PDB file of C-alpha atoms in Angstrom:
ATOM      1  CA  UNK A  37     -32.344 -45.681 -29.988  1.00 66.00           C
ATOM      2  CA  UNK A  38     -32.018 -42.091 -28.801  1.00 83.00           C
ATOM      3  CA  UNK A  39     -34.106 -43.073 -25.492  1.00 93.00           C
ATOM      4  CA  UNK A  40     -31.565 -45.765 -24.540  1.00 95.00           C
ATOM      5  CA  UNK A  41     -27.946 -45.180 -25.861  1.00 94.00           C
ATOM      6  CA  UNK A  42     -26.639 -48.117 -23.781  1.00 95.00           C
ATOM      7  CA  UNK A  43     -29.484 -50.541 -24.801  1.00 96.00           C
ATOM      8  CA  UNK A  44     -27.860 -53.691 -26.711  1.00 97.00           C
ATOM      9  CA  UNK A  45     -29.920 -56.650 -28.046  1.00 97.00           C
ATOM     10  CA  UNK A  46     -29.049 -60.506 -28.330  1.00 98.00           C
ATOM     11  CA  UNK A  47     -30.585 -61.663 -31.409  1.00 98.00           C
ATOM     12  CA  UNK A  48     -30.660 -64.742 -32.948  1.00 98.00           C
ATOM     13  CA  UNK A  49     -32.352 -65.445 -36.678  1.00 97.00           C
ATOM     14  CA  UNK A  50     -33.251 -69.526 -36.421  1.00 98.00           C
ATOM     15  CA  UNK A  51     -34.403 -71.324 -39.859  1.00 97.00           C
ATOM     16  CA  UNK A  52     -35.794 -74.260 -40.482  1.00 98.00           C
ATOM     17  CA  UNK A  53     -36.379 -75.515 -36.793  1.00 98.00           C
ATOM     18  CA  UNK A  54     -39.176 -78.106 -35.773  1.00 98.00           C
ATOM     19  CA  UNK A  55     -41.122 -76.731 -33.037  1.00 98.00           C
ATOM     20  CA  UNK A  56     -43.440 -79.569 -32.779  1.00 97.00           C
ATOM     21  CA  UNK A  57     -44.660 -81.263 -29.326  1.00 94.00           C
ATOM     22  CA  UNK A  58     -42.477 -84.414 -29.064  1.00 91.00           C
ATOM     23  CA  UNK A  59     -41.814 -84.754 -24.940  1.00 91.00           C
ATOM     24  CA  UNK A  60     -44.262 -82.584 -22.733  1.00 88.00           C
ATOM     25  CA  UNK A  61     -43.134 -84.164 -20.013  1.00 94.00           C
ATOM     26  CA  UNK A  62     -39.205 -82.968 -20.341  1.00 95.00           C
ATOM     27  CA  UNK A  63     -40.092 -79.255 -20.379  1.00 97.00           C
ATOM     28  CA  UNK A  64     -42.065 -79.203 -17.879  1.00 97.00           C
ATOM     29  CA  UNK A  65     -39.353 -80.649 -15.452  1.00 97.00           C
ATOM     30  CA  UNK A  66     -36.687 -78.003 -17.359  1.00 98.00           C
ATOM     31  CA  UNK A  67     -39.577 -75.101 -16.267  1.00 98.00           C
ATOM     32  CA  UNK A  68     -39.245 -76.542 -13.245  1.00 97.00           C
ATOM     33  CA  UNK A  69     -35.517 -76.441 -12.674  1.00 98.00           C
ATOM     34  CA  UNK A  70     -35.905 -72.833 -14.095  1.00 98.00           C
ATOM     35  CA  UNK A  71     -38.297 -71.609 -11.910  1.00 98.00           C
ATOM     36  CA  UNK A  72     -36.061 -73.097  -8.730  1.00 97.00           C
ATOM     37  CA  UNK A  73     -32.892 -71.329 -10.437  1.00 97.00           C
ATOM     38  CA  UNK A  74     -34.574 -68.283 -11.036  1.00 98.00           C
ATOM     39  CA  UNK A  75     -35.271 -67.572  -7.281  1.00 97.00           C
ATOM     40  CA  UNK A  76     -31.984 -66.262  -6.599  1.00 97.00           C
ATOM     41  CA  UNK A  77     -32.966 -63.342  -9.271  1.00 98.00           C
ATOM     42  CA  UNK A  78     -35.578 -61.818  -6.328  1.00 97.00           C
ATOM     43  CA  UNK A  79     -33.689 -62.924  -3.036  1.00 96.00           C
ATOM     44  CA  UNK A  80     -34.628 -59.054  -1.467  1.00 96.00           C
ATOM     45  CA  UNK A  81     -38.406 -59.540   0.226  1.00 95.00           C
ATOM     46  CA  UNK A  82     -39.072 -56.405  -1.158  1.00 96.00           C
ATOM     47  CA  UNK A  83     -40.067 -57.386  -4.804  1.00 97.00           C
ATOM     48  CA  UNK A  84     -39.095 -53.750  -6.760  1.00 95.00           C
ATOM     49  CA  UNK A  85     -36.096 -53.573  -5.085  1.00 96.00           C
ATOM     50  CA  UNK A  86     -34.341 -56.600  -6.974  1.00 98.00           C
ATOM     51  CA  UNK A  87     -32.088 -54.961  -9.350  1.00 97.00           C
ATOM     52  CA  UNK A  88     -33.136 -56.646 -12.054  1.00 97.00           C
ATOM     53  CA  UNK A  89     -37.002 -55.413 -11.415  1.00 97.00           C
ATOM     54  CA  UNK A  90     -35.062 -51.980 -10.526  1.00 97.00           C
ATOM     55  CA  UNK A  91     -33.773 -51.631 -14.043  1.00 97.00           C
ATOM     56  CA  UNK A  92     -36.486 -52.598 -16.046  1.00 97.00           C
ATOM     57  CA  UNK A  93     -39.063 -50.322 -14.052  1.00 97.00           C
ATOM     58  CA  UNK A  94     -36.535 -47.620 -14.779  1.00 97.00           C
ATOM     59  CA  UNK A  95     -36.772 -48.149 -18.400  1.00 97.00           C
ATOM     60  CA  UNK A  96     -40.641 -48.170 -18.376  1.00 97.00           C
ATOM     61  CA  UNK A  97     -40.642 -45.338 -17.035  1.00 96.00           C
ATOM     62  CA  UNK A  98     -38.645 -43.038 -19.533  1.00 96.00           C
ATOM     63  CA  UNK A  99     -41.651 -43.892 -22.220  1.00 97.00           C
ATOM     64  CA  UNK A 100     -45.310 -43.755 -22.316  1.00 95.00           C
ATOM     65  CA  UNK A 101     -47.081 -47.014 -21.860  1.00 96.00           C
ATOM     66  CA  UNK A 102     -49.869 -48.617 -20.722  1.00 92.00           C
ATOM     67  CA  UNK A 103     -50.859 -48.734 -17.137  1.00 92.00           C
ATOM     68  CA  UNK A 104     -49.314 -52.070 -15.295  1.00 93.00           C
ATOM     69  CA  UNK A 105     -47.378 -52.913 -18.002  1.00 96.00           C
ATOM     70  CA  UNK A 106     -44.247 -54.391 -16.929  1.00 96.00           C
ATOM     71  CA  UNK A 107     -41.226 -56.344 -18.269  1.00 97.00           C
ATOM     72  CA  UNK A 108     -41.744 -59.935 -19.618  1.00 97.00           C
ATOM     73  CA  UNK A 109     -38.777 -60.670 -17.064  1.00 98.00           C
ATOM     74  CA  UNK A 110     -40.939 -58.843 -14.339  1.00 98.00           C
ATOM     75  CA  UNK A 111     -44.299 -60.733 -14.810  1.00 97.00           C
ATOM     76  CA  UNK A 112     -42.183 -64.474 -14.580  1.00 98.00           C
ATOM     77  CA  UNK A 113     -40.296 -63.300 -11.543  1.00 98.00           C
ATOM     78  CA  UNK A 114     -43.389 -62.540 -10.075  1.00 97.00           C
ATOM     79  CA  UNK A 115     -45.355 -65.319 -10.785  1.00 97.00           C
ATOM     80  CA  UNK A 116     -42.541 -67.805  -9.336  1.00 97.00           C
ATOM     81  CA  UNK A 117     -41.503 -65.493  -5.978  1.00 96.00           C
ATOM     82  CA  UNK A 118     -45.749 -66.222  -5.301  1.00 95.00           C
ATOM     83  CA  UNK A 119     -45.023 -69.996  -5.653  1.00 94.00           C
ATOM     84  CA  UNK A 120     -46.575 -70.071  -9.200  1.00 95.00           C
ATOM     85  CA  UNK A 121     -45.823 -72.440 -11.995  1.00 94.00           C
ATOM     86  CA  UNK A 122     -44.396 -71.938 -16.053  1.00 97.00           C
ATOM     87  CA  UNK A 123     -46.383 -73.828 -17.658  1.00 96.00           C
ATOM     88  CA  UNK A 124     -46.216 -75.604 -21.173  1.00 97.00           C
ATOM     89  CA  UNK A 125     -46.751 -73.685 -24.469  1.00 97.00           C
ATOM     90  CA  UNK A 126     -44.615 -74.992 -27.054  1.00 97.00           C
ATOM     91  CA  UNK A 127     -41.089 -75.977 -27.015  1.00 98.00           C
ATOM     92  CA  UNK A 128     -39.453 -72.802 -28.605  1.00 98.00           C
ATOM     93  CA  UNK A 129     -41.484 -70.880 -26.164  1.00 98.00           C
ATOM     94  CA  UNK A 130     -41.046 -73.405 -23.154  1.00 98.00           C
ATOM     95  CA  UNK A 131     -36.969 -72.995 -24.009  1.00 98.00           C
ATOM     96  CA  UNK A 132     -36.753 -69.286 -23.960  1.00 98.00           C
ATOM     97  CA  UNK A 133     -39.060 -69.189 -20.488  1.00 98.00           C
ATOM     98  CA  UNK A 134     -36.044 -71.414 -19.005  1.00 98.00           C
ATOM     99  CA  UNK A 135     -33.468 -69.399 -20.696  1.00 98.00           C
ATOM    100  CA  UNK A 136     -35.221 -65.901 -19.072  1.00 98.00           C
ATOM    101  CA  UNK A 137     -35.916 -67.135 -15.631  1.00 98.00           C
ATOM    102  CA  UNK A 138     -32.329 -68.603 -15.063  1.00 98.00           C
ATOM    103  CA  UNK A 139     -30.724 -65.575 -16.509  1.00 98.00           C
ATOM    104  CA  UNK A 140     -33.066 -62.737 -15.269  1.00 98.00           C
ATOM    105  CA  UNK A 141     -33.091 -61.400 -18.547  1.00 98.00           C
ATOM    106  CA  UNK A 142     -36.529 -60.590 -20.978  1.00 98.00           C
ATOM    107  CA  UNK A 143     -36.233 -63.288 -23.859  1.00 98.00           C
ATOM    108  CA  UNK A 144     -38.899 -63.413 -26.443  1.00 96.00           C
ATOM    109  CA  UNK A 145     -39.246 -64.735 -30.218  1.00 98.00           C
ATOM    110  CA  UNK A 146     -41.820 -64.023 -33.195  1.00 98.00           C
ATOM    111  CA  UNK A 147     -42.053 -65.911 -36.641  1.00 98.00           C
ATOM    112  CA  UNK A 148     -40.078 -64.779 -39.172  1.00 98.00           C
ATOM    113  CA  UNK A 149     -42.781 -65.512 -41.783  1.00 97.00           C
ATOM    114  CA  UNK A 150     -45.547 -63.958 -40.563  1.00 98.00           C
ATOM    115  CA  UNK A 151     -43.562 -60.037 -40.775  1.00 97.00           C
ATOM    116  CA  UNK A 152     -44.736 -58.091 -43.229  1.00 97.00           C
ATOM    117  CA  UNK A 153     -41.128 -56.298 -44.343  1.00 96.00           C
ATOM    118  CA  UNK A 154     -38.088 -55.092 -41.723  1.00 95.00           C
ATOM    119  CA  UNK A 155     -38.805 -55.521 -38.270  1.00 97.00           C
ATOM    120  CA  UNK A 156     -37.591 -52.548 -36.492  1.00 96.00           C
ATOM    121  CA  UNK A 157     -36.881 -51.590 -32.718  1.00 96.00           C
ATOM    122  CA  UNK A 158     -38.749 -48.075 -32.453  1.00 96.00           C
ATOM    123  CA  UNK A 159     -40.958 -45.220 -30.965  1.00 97.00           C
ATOM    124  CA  UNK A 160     -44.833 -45.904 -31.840  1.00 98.00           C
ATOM    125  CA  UNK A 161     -46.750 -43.361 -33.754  1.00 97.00           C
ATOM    126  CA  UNK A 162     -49.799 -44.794 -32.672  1.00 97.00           C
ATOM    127  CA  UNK A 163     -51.428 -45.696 -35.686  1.00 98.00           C
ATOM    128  CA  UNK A 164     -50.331 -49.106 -35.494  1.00 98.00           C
ATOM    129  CA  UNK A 165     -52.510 -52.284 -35.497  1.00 98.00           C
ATOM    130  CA  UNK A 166     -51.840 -54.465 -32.651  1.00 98.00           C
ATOM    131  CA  UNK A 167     -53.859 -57.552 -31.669  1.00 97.00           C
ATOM    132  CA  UNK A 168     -52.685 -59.773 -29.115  1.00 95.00           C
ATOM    133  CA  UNK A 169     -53.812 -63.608 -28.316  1.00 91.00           C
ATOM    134  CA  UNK A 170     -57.318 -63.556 -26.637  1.00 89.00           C
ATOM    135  CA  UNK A 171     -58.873 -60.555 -28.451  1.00 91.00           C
ATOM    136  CA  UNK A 172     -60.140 -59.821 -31.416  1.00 89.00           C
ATOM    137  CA  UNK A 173     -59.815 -55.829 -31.253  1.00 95.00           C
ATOM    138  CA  UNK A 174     -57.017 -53.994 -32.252  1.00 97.00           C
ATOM    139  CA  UNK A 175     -54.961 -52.351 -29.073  1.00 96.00           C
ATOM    140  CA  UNK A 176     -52.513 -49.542 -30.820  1.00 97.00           C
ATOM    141  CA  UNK A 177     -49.531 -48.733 -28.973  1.00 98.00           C
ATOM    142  CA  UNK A 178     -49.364 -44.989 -27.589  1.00 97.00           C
ATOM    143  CA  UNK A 179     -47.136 -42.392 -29.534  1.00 97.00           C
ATOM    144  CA  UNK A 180     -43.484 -43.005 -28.418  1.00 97.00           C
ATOM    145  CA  UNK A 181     -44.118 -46.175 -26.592  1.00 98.00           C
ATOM    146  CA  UNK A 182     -41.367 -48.489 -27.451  1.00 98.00           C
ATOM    147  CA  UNK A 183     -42.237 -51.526 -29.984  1.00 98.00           C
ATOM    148  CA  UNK A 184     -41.111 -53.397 -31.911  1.00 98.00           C
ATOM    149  CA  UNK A 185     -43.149 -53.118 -35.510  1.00 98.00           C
ATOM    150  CA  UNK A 186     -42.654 -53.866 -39.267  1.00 98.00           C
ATOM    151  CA  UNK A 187     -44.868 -52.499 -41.959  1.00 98.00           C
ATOM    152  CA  UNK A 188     -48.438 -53.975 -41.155  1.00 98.00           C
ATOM    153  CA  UNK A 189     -48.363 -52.728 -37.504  1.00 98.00           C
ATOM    154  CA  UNK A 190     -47.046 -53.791 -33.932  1.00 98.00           C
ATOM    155  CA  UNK A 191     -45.215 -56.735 -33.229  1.00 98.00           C
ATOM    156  CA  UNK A 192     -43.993 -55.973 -29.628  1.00 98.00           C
ATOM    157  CA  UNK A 193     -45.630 -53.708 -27.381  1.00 98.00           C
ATOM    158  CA  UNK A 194     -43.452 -52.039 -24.879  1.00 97.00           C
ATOM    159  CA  UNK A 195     -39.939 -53.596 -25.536  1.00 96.00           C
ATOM    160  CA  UNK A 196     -40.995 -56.931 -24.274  1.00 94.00           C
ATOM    161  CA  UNK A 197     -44.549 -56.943 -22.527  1.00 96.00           C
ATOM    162  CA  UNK A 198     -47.177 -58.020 -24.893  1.00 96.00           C
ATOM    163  CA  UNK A 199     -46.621 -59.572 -28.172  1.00 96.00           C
ATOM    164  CA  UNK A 200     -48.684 -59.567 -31.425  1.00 97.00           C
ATOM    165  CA  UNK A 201     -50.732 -62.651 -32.140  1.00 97.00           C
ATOM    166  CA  UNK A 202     -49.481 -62.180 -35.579  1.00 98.00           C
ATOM    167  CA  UNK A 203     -46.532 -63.059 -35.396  1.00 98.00           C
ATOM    168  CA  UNK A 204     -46.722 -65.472 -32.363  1.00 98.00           C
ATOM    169  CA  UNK A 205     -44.329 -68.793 -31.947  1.00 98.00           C
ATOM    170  CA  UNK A 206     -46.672 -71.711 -32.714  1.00 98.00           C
ATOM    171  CA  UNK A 207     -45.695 -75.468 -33.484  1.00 98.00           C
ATOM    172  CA  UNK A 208     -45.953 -74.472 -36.643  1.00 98.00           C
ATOM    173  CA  UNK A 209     -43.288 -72.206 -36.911  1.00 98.00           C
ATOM    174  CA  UNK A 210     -40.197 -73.150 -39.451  1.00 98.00           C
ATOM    175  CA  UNK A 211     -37.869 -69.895 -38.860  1.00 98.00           C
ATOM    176  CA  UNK A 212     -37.793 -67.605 -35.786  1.00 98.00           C
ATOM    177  CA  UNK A 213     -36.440 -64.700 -34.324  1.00 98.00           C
ATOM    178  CA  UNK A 214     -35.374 -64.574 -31.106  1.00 98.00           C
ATOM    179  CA  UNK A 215     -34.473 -61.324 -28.664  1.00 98.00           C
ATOM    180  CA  UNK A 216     -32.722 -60.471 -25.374  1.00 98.00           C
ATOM    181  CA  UNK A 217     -32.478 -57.321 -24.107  1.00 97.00           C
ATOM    182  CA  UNK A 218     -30.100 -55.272 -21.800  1.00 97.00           C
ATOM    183  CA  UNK A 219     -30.876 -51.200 -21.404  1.00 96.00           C
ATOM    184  CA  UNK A 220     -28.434 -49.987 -18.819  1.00 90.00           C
ATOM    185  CA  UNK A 221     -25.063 -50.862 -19.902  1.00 89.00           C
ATOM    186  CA  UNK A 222     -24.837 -53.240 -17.602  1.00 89.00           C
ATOM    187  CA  UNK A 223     -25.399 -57.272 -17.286  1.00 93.00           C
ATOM    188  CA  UNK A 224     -24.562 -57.779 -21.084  1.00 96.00           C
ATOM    189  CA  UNK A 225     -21.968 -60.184 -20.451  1.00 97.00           C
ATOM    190  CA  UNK A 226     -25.167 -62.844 -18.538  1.00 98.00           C
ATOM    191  CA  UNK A 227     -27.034 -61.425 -21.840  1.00 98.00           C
ATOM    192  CA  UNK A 228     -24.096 -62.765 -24.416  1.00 98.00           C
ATOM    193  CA  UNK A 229     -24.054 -66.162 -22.490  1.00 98.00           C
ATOM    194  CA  UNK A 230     -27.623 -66.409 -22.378  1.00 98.00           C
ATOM    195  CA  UNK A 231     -27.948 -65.901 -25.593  1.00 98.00           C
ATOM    196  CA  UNK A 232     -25.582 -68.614 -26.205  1.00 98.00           C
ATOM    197  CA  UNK A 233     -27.220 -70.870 -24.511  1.00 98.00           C
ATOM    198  CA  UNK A 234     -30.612 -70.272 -26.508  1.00 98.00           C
ATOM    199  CA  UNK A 235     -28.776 -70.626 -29.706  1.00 98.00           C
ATOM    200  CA  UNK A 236     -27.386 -74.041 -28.243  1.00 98.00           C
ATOM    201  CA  UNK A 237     -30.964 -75.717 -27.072  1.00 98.00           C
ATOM    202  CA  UNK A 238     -32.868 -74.698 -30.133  1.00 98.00           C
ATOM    203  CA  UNK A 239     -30.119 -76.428 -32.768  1.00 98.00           C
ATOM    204  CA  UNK A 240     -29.534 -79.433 -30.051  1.00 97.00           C
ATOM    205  CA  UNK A 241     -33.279 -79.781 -29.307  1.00 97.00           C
ATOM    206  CA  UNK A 242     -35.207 -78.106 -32.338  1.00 98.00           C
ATOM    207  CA  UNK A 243     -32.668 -78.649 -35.461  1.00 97.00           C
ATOM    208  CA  UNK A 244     -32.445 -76.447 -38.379  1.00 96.00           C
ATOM    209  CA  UNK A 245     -29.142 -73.806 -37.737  1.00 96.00           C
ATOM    210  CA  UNK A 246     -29.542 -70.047 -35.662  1.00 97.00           C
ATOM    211  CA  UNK A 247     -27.143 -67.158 -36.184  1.00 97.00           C
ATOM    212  CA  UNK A 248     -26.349 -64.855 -33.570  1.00 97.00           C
ATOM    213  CA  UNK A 249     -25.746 -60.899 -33.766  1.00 97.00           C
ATOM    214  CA  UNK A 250     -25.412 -58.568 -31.136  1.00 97.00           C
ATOM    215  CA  UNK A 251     -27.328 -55.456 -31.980  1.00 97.00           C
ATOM    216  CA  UNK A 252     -26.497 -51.808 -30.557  1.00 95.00           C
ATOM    217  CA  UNK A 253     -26.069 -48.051 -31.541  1.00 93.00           C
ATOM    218  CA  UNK A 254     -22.446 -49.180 -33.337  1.00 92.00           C
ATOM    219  CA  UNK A 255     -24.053 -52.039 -35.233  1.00 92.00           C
ATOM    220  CA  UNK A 256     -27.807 -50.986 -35.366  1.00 92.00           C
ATOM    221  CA  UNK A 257     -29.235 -53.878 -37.826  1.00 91.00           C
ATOM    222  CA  UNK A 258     -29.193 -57.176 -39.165  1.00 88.00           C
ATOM    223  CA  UNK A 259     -30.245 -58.467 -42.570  1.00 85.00           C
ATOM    224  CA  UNK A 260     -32.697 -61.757 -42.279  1.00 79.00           C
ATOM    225  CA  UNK A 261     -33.342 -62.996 -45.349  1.00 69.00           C
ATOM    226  CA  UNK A 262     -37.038 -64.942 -46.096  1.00 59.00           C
TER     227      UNK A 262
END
């Protein structure tokens, strides 16, 4: 992407996991440990000035988007540096939470079966459906905000702040694709291993088999197969 050369994204395409609720009670103590790892992430009182809030307001700001839109990173970092709680979705979702907080890095993951052909990394036209969980009205993206979309609209709205109900994790979900994100050239080493970390909970905890990539401007795509 032309707007960020240096970008690189951690992917990993997961099939045939089992995302079922099995042990509430384990997550919520591995949220827990997260949240208390995570701290060191926003040790400077002054909130923006953590470098890891610093680069990702950076970013936002080099594209159009929505007023207080901010990093997926940003909004947990937040949450937790007010004494807030990460609460319990679903395990796939409940991993990648732990995984983001005790890296500092934006993780998030749709279902593979619900796109609707490639999913692609781009500038919005603004044309594109987008309907997020708790509404039932479509919210298009602004022309050359960055999303993620595939052929039947929005999947991702500004790199990693809102996500399609569409394409959503739910228990349900069999085969997954996950994302992290780096835009500044820096930090993708913590990326790689966080990444590798991901892939390791979701085979150990969820089954089924993930393959990892690393995507950038050398090696721009990935084939998934459905």
């Amino acid at each position: 992407m032309e707007i960020f050369p240096e970008a690189k994204i951690g992917v990993l395409v997961c099939e045939g996991i089992d995302n079922h609720i099995k042990d509430e009670d384990r997550y919520e103590e591995y949220l827990k440990e997260s949240c208390e790892k995570a701290l060191i992430h926003v040790s400077n009182p002054e909130f923006t000035e953590n470098p890891i809030i610093r680069t990702w307001r950076d970013a936002f700001y080099k594209f159009k988007t929505k007023k207080g839109a901010r990093c997926s990173i940003e909004a947990l970092l937040k949450r937790i540096s007010k004494g807030g709680e990460i609460g319990c979705i679903n395990p796939l979702v409940d991993i990648y939470n732990g995984i983001s907080l005790k890296y500092g890095v934006p993780v998030g993951g749709e279902n593979i079966d619900a796109f609707d052909g490639d999913n692609r990394l781009t500038v919005a036209d603004g044309s594109e459906e987008f309907i997020t969980l708790g509404s039932d009205k479509s919210e298009p993206p602004y022309p050359g905000e960055v999303v993620y979309k595939d052929d039947a609209g929005a999947i991702c709205r500004c790199f990693n702040w809102r996500e399609s109900v569409r394409t959503m994790l739910t228990e349900d979900t069999k085969n997954a694709f996950m994302c992290i994100e780096t835009v500044s050239g820096e930090r993708n080493d913590v990326m790689e291993q966080a990444l590798s970390e991901l892939k390791k909970m979701i085979e150990e905890d969820l089954g089924g088999k993930c393959e990892k990539y690393i995507l950038s401007k050398d090696m721009p795509e990935v084939i998934i197969s459905k």
